[in-house]
Short mmCIF file of C-alpha atoms in Angstrom, two decimals:
data_model
loop_
_atom_site.label_atom_id
_atom_site.label_comp_id
_atom_site.label_asym_id
_atom_site.label_seq_id
_atom_site.Cartn_x
_atom_site.Cartn_y
_atom_site.Cartn_z
CA UNK A 1 6.02 50.20 70.81
CA UNK A 2 7.39 53.16 68.94
CA UNK A 3 9.49 56.02 70.25
CA UNK A 4 11.10 59.14 68.97
CA UNK A 5 13.92 57.17 67.26
CA UNK A 6 14.32 53.80 65.79
CA UNK A 7 16.68 51.15 67.15
CA UNK A 8 20.08 51.00 65.50
CA UNK A 9 19.34 47.62 63.98
CA UNK A 10 16.18 48.98 62.49
CA UNK A 11 17.95 52.02 61.12
CA UNK A 12 20.63 49.78 59.59
CA UNK A 13 17.94 47.67 57.92
CA UNK A 14 16.27 50.76 56.63
CA UNK A 15 19.51 51.96 55.04
CA UNK A 16 19.42 49.22 52.43
CA UNK A 17 17.77 50.15 49.14
CA UNK A 18 14.24 48.82 48.71
CA UNK A 19 13.68 46.89 45.47
CA UNK A 20 10.26 47.53 43.97
CA UNK A 21 8.46 44.98 41.89
CA UNK A 22 8.37 45.91 38.20
CA UNK A 23 4.93 47.07 37.29
CA UNK A 24 3.24 44.93 34.68
CA UNK A 25 2.97 46.60 31.38
CA UNK A 26 -0.55 47.36 30.34
CA UNK A 27 -1.76 44.89 27.76
CA UNK A 28 -3.03 46.37 24.55
CA UNK A 29 -6.79 46.29 24.25
CA UNK A 30 -7.81 43.98 21.45
CA UNK A 31 -10.98 45.30 19.88
CA UNK A 32 -13.85 42.88 19.70
CA UNK A 33 -14.47 41.57 16.21
CA UNK A 34 -17.24 43.43 14.47
CA UNK A 35 -20.34 41.37 13.66
CA UNK A 36 -20.35 40.05 10.17
CA UNK A 37 -22.96 41.45 7.82
CA UNK A 38 -25.22 38.82 6.23
CA UNK A 39 -24.30 37.90 2.66
CA UNK A 40 -27.70 38.94 1.40
CA UNK A 41 -27.23 42.43 2.79
CA UNK A 42 -23.87 42.76 1.10
CA UNK A 43 -25.30 41.70 -2.23
CA UNK A 44 -28.25 44.03 -1.90
CA UNK A 45 -26.10 47.11 -1.05
CA UNK A 46 -23.82 46.32 -3.96
CA UNK A 47 -26.89 46.04 -6.27
CA UNK A 48 -28.23 49.32 -4.92
CA UNK A 49 -24.94 51.04 -5.74
CA UNK A 50 -25.16 49.81 -9.37
CA UNK A 51 -28.81 50.92 -9.52
CA UNK A 52 -27.95 54.39 -8.27
CA UNK A 53 -25.20 54.79 -10.86
CA UNK A 54 -27.44 53.66 -13.72
CA UNK A 55 -30.36 55.90 -12.68
CA UNK A 56 -27.98 58.84 -12.27
CA UNK A 57 -26.76 58.28 -15.84
CA UNK A 58 -30.40 58.10 -16.97
CA UNK A 59 -31.24 61.40 -15.21
CA UNK A 60 -28.25 63.08 -16.86
CA UNK A 61 -29.23 61.75 -20.26
CA UNK A 62 -32.84 63.01 -19.83
CA UNK A 63 -31.54 66.42 -18.81
CA UNK A 64 -29.23 66.58 -21.82
CA UNK A 65 -32.10 65.65 -24.12
CA UNK A 66 -34.28 68.50 -22.73
CA UNK A 67 -31.47 70.96 -22.00
CA UNK A 68 -33.04 73.85 -23.89
CA UNK A 69 -36.43 73.42 -22.16
CA UNK A 70 -35.19 74.03 -18.62
CA UNK A 71 -35.56 77.50 -17.08
CA UNK A 72 -32.47 77.48 -14.94
CA UNK A 73 -29.85 75.18 -16.47
CA UNK A 74 -26.99 76.15 -14.12
CA UNK A 75 -29.03 75.26 -11.03
CA UNK A 76 -30.10 71.98 -12.69
CA UNK A 77 -26.47 71.07 -13.36
CA UNK A 78 -25.63 71.91 -9.71
CA UNK A 79 -28.44 69.54 -8.55
CA UNK A 80 -27.15 66.75 -10.85
CA UNK A 81 -23.64 67.26 -9.57
CA UNK A 82 -24.90 67.00 -5.95
CA UNK A 83 -26.71 63.78 -6.92
CA UNK A 84 -23.48 62.38 -8.35
CA UNK A 85 -21.51 63.22 -5.17
CA UNK A 86 -24.23 61.74 -2.98
CA UNK A 87 -24.30 58.55 -5.08
CA UNK A 88 -20.59 58.05 -4.56
CA UNK A 89 -20.83 58.79 -0.84
CA UNK A 90 -23.76 56.34 -0.29
CA UNK A 91 -21.70 53.70 -2.08
CA UNK A 92 -18.97 54.17 0.49
CA UNK A 93 -21.21 54.26 3.55
CA UNK A 94 -23.57 51.42 2.70
CA UNK A 95 -20.65 49.09 1.82
CA UNK A 96 -19.00 49.45 5.22
CA UNK A 97 -18.85 46.05 6.87
CA UNK A 98 -19.66 47.45 10.35
CA UNK A 99 -21.97 50.31 11.11
CA UNK A 100 -24.08 50.91 14.23
CA UNK A 101 -27.84 50.81 13.90
CA UNK A 102 -28.15 54.43 15.13
CA UNK A 103 -25.72 55.65 12.49
CA UNK A 104 -27.45 53.65 9.81
CA UNK A 105 -30.87 55.06 10.74
CA UNK A 106 -29.47 58.62 10.67
CA UNK A 107 -27.86 58.07 7.28
CA UNK A 108 -31.08 56.55 5.91
CA UNK A 109 -33.08 59.64 7.02
CA UNK A 110 -30.47 61.89 5.36
CA UNK A 111 -30.60 59.76 2.21
CA UNK A 112 -34.40 60.05 2.12
CA UNK A 113 -34.14 63.82 2.64
CA UNK A 114 -31.64 64.20 -0.20
CA UNK A 115 -33.93 62.23 -2.53
CA UNK A 116 -36.99 64.34 -1.57
CA UNK A 117 -34.99 67.54 -2.03
CA UNK A 118 -33.89 66.43 -5.52
CA UNK A 119 -37.56 65.88 -6.46
CA UNK A 120 -38.60 69.24 -5.04
CA UNK A 121 -35.75 71.04 -6.84
CA UNK A 122 -37.62 70.48 -10.10
CA UNK A 123 -39.87 73.44 -9.19
CA UNK A 124 -36.75 75.68 -9.12
CA UNK A 125 -35.06 74.57 -12.35
CA UNK A 126 -37.93 73.68 -14.63
CA UNK A 127 -40.65 75.76 -16.25
CA UNK A 128 -44.18 75.86 -14.84
CA UNK A 129 -45.69 74.72 -18.14
CA UNK A 130 -43.57 71.58 -18.25
CA UNK A 131 -44.44 70.76 -14.63
CA UNK A 132 -48.15 71.30 -15.26
CA UNK A 133 -47.99 69.09 -18.35
CA UNK A 134 -46.65 66.17 -16.27
CA UNK A 135 -42.96 66.18 -17.30
CA UNK A 136 -40.59 63.97 -15.40
CA UNK A 137 -38.85 65.34 -12.36
CA UNK A 138 -35.14 66.20 -12.61
CA UNK A 139 -33.84 63.05 -10.73
CA UNK A 140 -36.44 60.80 -12.42
CA UNK A 141 -35.96 57.17 -11.25
CA UNK A 142 -32.96 58.09 -9.12
CA UNK A 143 -35.35 59.27 -6.41
CA UNK A 144 -36.48 55.68 -5.78
CA UNK A 145 -33.01 54.63 -4.60
CA UNK A 146 -33.55 55.93 -0.99
CA UNK A 147 -36.81 53.98 -0.81
CA UNK A 148 -34.94 50.80 -1.77
CA UNK A 149 -32.18 51.55 0.76
CA UNK A 150 -34.71 51.86 3.55
CA UNK A 151 -36.42 48.60 2.44
CA UNK A 152 -33.10 46.78 2.50
CA UNK A 153 -32.27 48.02 6.01
CA UNK A 154 -35.69 48.03 7.67
CA UNK A 155 -37.80 45.54 5.77
CA UNK A 156 -40.98 45.93 3.88
CA UNK A 157 -42.67 48.15 6.45
CA UNK A 158 -39.82 50.66 6.29
CA UNK A 159 -39.87 50.50 2.49
CA UNK A 160 -43.62 51.34 2.41
CA UNK A 161 -43.09 54.25 4.84
CA UNK A 162 -40.22 55.59 2.76
CA UNK A 163 -42.36 55.31 -0.40
CA UNK A 164 -45.02 57.39 1.27
CA UNK A 165 -42.42 60.16 2.10
CA UNK A 166 -41.11 60.20 -1.47
CA UNK A 167 -44.63 60.11 -2.91
CA UNK A 168 -45.56 63.13 -0.73
CA UNK A 169 -42.53 65.01 -2.14
CA UNK A 170 -43.63 64.14 -5.67
CA UNK A 171 -47.18 65.36 -4.86
CA UNK A 172 -45.84 68.68 -3.50
CA UNK A 173 -43.65 69.09 -6.59
CA UNK A 174 -46.57 68.67 -8.93
CA UNK A 175 -48.93 70.81 -6.81
CA UNK A 176 -51.97 68.63 -7.37
CA UNK A 177 -53.00 65.00 -7.08
CA UNK A 178 -52.96 63.64 -10.61
CA UNK A 179 -53.10 60.21 -12.15
CA UNK A 180 -49.34 60.25 -12.65
CA UNK A 181 -48.80 61.03 -8.96
CA UNK A 182 -50.99 58.17 -7.87
CA UNK A 183 -49.19 55.87 -10.31
CA UNK A 184 -45.76 56.89 -8.95
CA UNK A 185 -46.83 56.49 -5.33
CA UNK A 186 -48.26 52.96 -5.93
CA UNK A 187 -45.15 51.88 -7.82
CA UNK A 188 -42.83 53.18 -5.05
CA UNK A 189 -44.93 51.44 -2.40
CA UNK A 190 -44.92 48.11 -4.29
CA UNK A 191 -41.16 48.42 -4.85
CA UNK A 192 -40.39 49.11 -1.19
CA UNK A 193 -42.66 46.30 0.02
CA UNK A 194 -41.38 43.71 -2.49
CA UNK A 195 -37.69 44.44 -1.94
CA UNK A 196 -38.08 44.56 1.83
CA UNK A 197 -39.94 41.29 1.94
CA UNK A 198 -37.39 39.60 -0.37
CA UNK A 199 -34.56 40.79 1.82
CA UNK A 200 -36.21 39.43 4.95
CA UNK A 201 -36.74 36.06 3.26
CA UNK A 202 -33.10 36.04 2.13
CA UNK A 203 -31.85 36.73 5.66
CA UNK A 204 -34.10 34.02 7.10
CA UNK A 205 -32.87 31.53 4.50
CA UNK A 206 -29.24 32.50 5.18
CA UNK A 207 -29.75 31.94 8.91
CA UNK A 208 -31.36 28.57 8.27
CA UNK A 209 -28.49 27.54 6.05
CA UNK A 210 -25.94 28.55 8.70
CA UNK A 211 -27.75 26.62 11.38
CA UNK A 212 -27.95 23.59 9.09
CA UNK A 213 -24.21 23.76 8.50
CA UNK A 214 -23.59 24.04 12.26
CA UNK A 215 -25.90 21.07 12.89
CA UNK A 216 -24.05 19.02 10.33
CA UNK A 217 -20.70 19.83 11.84
CA UNK A 218 -21.94 19.07 15.34
CA UNK A 219 -23.45 15.81 14.17
CA UNK A 220 -20.11 14.72 12.64
CA UNK A 221 -18.35 15.66 15.91
CA UNK A 222 -20.97 13.73 17.91
CA UNK A 223 -20.50 10.65 15.74
CA UNK A 224 -16.73 10.82 16.23
CA UNK A 225 -17.12 11.07 20.01
CA UNK A 226 -19.68 8.29 19.97
CA UNK A 227 -17.22 5.97 18.22
CA UNK A 228 -14.51 6.80 20.75
CA UNK A 229 -16.86 6.35 23.71
CA UNK A 230 -18.26 3.10 22.27
CA UNK A 231 -14.75 1.69 21.81
CA UNK A 232 -13.72 2.53 25.40
CA UNK A 233 -16.09 3.59 28.15
CA UNK A 234 -19.27 1.73 27.02
CA UNK A 235 -17.38 -1.51 26.53
CA UNK A 236 -15.86 -1.29 30.01
CA UNK A 237 -19.24 -0.55 31.60
CA UNK A 238 -20.79 -3.50 29.73
CA UNK A 239 -17.97 -5.74 30.96
CA UNK A 240 -18.40 -4.59 34.55
CA UNK A 241 -22.18 -5.28 34.25
CA UNK A 242 -21.65 -8.87 33.03
CA UNK A 243 -18.88 -9.72 35.50
CA UNK A 244 -20.85 -8.18 38.37
CA UNK A 245 -23.84 -10.39 37.56
CA UNK A 246 -21.54 -13.42 37.53
CA UNK A 247 -19.93 -12.55 40.89
CA UNK A 248 -23.23 -11.82 42.70
CA UNK A 249 -23.66 -10.06 46.01
CA UNK A 250 -22.08 -6.65 46.13
CA UNK A 251 -20.70 -7.23 42.65
CA UNK A 252 -24.25 -7.60 41.35
CA UNK A 253 -25.15 -4.16 42.68
CA UNK A 254 -22.01 -2.72 41.14
CA UNK A 255 -22.87 -4.36 37.80
CA UNK A 256 -26.39 -3.02 37.98
CA UNK A 257 -25.13 0.51 38.57
CA UNK A 258 -22.68 0.10 35.68
CA UNK A 259 -25.56 -0.97 33.46
CA UNK A 260 -27.59 2.08 34.38
CA UNK A 261 -24.67 4.41 33.66
CA UNK A 262 -24.09 2.65 30.32
CA UNK A 263 -27.70 3.21 29.26
CA UNK A 264 -27.60 6.80 30.46
CA UNK A 265 -24.34 7.43 28.54
CA UNK A 266 -25.78 5.86 25.41
CA UNK A 267 -28.82 8.06 25.70
CA UNK A 268 -26.61 11.15 26.07
CA UNK A 269 -24.43 10.19 23.08
CA UNK A 270 -27.42 9.45 20.88
CA UNK A 271 -29.21 12.70 21.70
CA UNK A 272 -28.14 16.19 20.72
CA UNK A 273 -29.94 19.49 21.13
CA UNK A 274 -28.94 22.95 20.04
CA UNK A 275 -29.45 25.32 22.97
CA UNK A 276 -28.49 28.70 21.42
CA UNK A 277 -28.21 30.06 17.96
CA UNK A 278 -25.16 31.80 16.49
CA UNK A 279 -26.16 35.13 18.13
CA UNK A 280 -26.67 33.61 21.57
CA UNK A 281 -30.48 33.78 21.38
CA UNK A 282 -32.34 30.79 22.93
CA UNK A 283 -34.07 28.35 20.61
CA UNK A 284 -36.83 25.83 21.16
CA UNK A 285 -36.12 22.42 22.69
CA UNK A 286 -38.35 19.40 23.00
CA UNK A 287 -38.74 18.94 26.73
CA UNK A 288 -39.71 15.29 26.41
CA UNK A 289 -36.49 14.53 24.48
CA UNK A 290 -34.39 16.42 27.06
CA UNK A 291 -35.96 14.50 29.89
CA UNK A 292 -35.37 11.26 27.98
CA UNK A 293 -31.73 11.42 29.05
CA UNK A 294 -32.88 10.87 32.69
CA UNK A 295 -34.86 7.69 31.90
CA UNK A 296 -33.41 4.39 32.87
CA UNK A 297 -34.28 0.95 34.27
CA UNK A 298 -35.68 2.47 37.46
CA UNK A 299 -37.01 5.69 35.84
CA UNK A 300 -39.95 5.62 33.38
CA UNK A 301 -40.80 8.61 31.20
CA UNK A 302 -44.27 9.21 29.78
CA UNK A 303 -45.27 12.19 27.62
CA UNK A 304 -47.50 13.26 24.74
CA UNK A 305 -46.89 12.01 21.22
CA UNK A 306 -46.12 15.51 19.95
CA UNK A 307 -43.02 17.56 20.91
CA UNK A 308 -43.40 19.79 23.99
CA UNK A 309 -41.35 22.78 22.91
CA UNK A 310 -39.97 25.31 25.36
CA UNK A 311 -37.15 27.90 25.16
CA UNK A 312 -33.82 26.28 25.92
CA UNK A 313 -33.20 28.15 29.28
CA UNK A 314 -36.60 26.99 30.59
CA UNK A 315 -36.16 23.42 29.37
CA UNK A 316 -32.68 23.19 30.97
CA UNK A 317 -33.99 24.50 34.34
CA UNK A 318 -36.87 22.00 34.32
CA UNK A 319 -34.53 19.10 33.45
CA UNK A 320 -32.18 20.18 36.25
CA UNK A 321 -35.09 20.27 38.72
CA UNK A 322 -36.29 16.79 37.61
CA UNK A 323 -32.74 15.44 37.98
CA UNK A 324 -32.60 16.86 41.54
CA UNK A 325 -35.95 15.19 42.30
CA UNK A 326 -34.64 11.86 40.99
CA UNK A 327 -31.50 12.26 43.13
CA UNK A 328 -33.72 12.58 46.19
CA UNK A 329 -35.52 9.38 45.15
CA UNK A 330 -32.17 7.53 44.87
CA UNK A 331 -30.92 8.80 48.22
CA UNK A 332 -34.10 8.66 50.33
CA UNK A 333 -36.24 6.21 48.37
CA UNK A 334 -35.13 3.14 50.31
CA UNK A 335 -34.95 -0.38 48.91
CA UNK A 336 -38.20 -0.17 46.99
CA UNK A 337 -40.85 -2.89 46.56
CA UNK A 338 -38.43 -5.30 44.84
CA UNK A 339 -35.43 -4.52 47.01
CA UNK A 340 -33.50 -2.87 44.14
CA UNK A 341 -34.29 0.74 44.96
CA UNK A 342 -37.30 2.96 44.64
CA UNK A 343 -38.86 3.36 41.18
CA UNK A 344 -39.71 6.76 39.71
CA UNK A 345 -42.03 7.91 36.96
CA UNK A 346 -41.77 11.19 35.00
CA UNK A 347 -45.04 12.40 33.47
CA UNK A 348 -45.02 15.35 31.00
CA UNK A 349 -48.31 17.07 30.23
CA UNK A 350 -48.68 19.83 27.65
CA UNK A 351 -51.58 22.05 28.51
CA UNK A 352 -52.79 25.10 26.64
CA UNK A 353 -51.37 27.62 29.05
CA UNK A 354 -48.72 25.65 30.98
CA UNK A 355 -46.45 22.64 30.93
CA UNK A 356 -46.72 20.28 33.85
CA UNK A 357 -43.96 17.80 34.79
CA UNK A 358 -44.68 15.35 37.57
CA UNK A 359 -42.12 13.09 39.32
CA UNK A 360 -43.64 10.24 41.36
CA UNK A 361 -41.90 7.44 43.22
CA UNK A 362 -42.90 4.39 45.29
CA UNK A 363 -40.58 5.18 48.19
CA UNK A 364 -41.44 5.55 51.88
CA UNK A 365 -42.61 9.13 51.42
CA UNK A 366 -41.65 12.22 53.37
CA UNK A 367 -42.70 12.37 57.05
CA UNK A 368 -44.83 15.36 58.01
CA UNK A 369 -42.68 18.41 58.80
CA UNK A 370 -39.47 16.93 57.35
CA UNK A 371 -39.10 19.63 54.68
CA UNK A 372 -39.54 22.44 57.16
CA UNK A 373 -37.04 20.76 59.51
CA UNK A 374 -34.54 20.41 56.67
CA UNK A 375 -34.96 24.06 55.76
CA UNK A 376 -34.32 25.13 59.35
CA UNK A 377 -31.27 22.87 59.46
CA UNK A 378 -29.80 24.46 56.37
CA UNK A 379 -30.47 21.51 54.07
CA UNK A 380 -32.07 23.31 51.14
CA UNK A 381 -31.99 20.65 48.45
CA UNK A 382 -35.68 20.79 47.55
CA UNK A 383 -35.96 24.53 48.17
CA UNK A 384 -32.98 25.47 46.00
CA UNK A 385 -32.58 22.66 43.47
CA UNK A 386 -36.23 22.29 42.63
CA UNK A 387 -38.33 25.21 43.89
CA UNK A 388 -35.63 27.80 43.21
CA UNK A 389 -35.17 26.63 39.62
CA UNK A 390 -38.88 26.67 38.89
CA UNK A 391 -39.28 30.09 40.47
CA UNK A 392 -36.51 31.47 38.21
CA UNK A 393 -38.50 30.50 35.08
CA UNK A 394 -41.87 31.75 36.42
CA UNK A 395 -43.18 28.33 37.64
CA UNK A 396 -44.02 26.81 40.96
CA UNK A 397 -43.73 23.41 42.65
CA UNK A 398 -46.20 21.36 44.73
CA UNK A 399 -44.86 18.50 46.84
CA UNK A 400 -47.40 15.89 47.92
CA UNK A 401 -46.16 12.99 50.09
CA UNK A 402 -47.97 10.44 52.19
CA UNK A 403 -45.83 8.27 54.41
CA UNK A 404 -45.69 4.75 53.10
CA UNK A 405 -47.21 5.73 49.69
CA UNK A 406 -44.36 7.65 47.98
CA UNK A 407 -43.87 11.24 46.98
CA UNK A 408 -45.22 13.31 44.06
CA UNK A 409 -43.43 16.47 42.93
CA UNK A 410 -45.52 18.56 40.47
CA UNK A 411 -43.75 21.28 38.54
CA UNK A 412 -45.86 23.75 36.56
CA UNK A 413 -44.37 26.27 34.15
CA UNK A 414 -46.69 28.76 32.34
CA UNK A 415 -46.23 29.21 28.63
CA UNK A 416 -45.19 32.63 27.27
CA UNK A 417 -47.87 33.81 24.83
CA UNK A 418 -46.57 33.72 21.20
CA UNK A 419 -48.06 35.45 18.15
CA UNK A 420 -50.53 33.19 16.37
CA UNK A 421 -48.86 31.18 13.73
CA UNK A 422 -45.28 32.05 14.79
CA UNK A 423 -42.91 29.62 16.38
CA UNK A 424 -40.15 30.64 18.82
CA UNK A 425 -37.39 29.47 16.52
CA UNK A 426 -38.78 31.67 13.73
CA UNK A 427 -39.13 34.51 16.23
CA UNK A 428 -35.44 34.18 17.08
CA UNK A 429 -34.61 34.54 13.38
CA UNK A 430 -36.85 37.67 13.18
CA UNK A 431 -35.02 39.16 16.12
CA UNK A 432 -31.72 38.63 14.36
CA UNK A 433 -33.01 40.60 11.40
CA UNK A 434 -33.54 43.72 13.47
#
């Protein structure tokens, strides 16, 4: 209870200085490392810089050879000087290791506008008679450099679109559609398409090489771990299995469980699946191979002869749901027909529009109303571990159980439509190119 004044003891305590905790110094923010540019991009931008310099020298040489024929020589020199400055500036910008996509698109548009303006400047510096006779534009081949830049950055479609813009500028400069204009437009279009397609192939090949190197490194690490596990854990489990069989009784059950764990561990060591690529995008997994880790002496796996490929997040969720169903079989399956525990079968079916995984067992089955009673009691193993996982990936679960005849859990996951002739792994590489 407080009054108008504090007790003397309290005032005496308050007279001591209060020591404050030193405030932690703010840690400096470490910037995230910029994404590395593919090696093929670096090589193409370097080659484009050389190409620009050579075509600029060619344009200057052509102008010097026809110096007396130009109507406005001072303006022509100013245009050439602007082209030289822009060539140097593009060499700096395109060689930057990190540039945002928005900034790159803006600079590509400016580059294309500068190239078109250089072509259109021919009407201001050259004579009408030379233009009508089909003389070369002032920038000549230098005007194709922006088309190549767009093709390198955006692929063959962007290269063809940029060629159309530059061809339109050439058409406006000449004032009429001539055979030379058609020839220039076709050449620019073929150049943009060819360079863009080659760059896309180079990026895909580089991604494939990187993934192959990562796979090789992971395989070496897996082999090293396999040797260590084989020399230690697997040998101990095998010893427990043999000694348990010799002891009998409860030791036999312990040896049997050790044998099951040994086989499961061997299956895990001998299987390896890449779940994400270097950019974190999911890749395809063979669902049958993933579920093979769950097979054992009391669990039989059956599937089609061809791989059942699904994106890695979907395959992982299905495998976790199947593992939860098998856990229910081990816990609630009873002794089984042979007294060693209920047996389970995993069936994988690959349909045209969906993948169906069925888990069956020969246990006592689920009494009517048991699932609803477990849900009301807060035991949500089937609802969360199985149905929840399938719902997250767009699938659904049907549980069919007859007392005394076992339980069947059917999991159905629809396939995501893919473009004809394109695999998901290739689609992941295409996404990395954008």
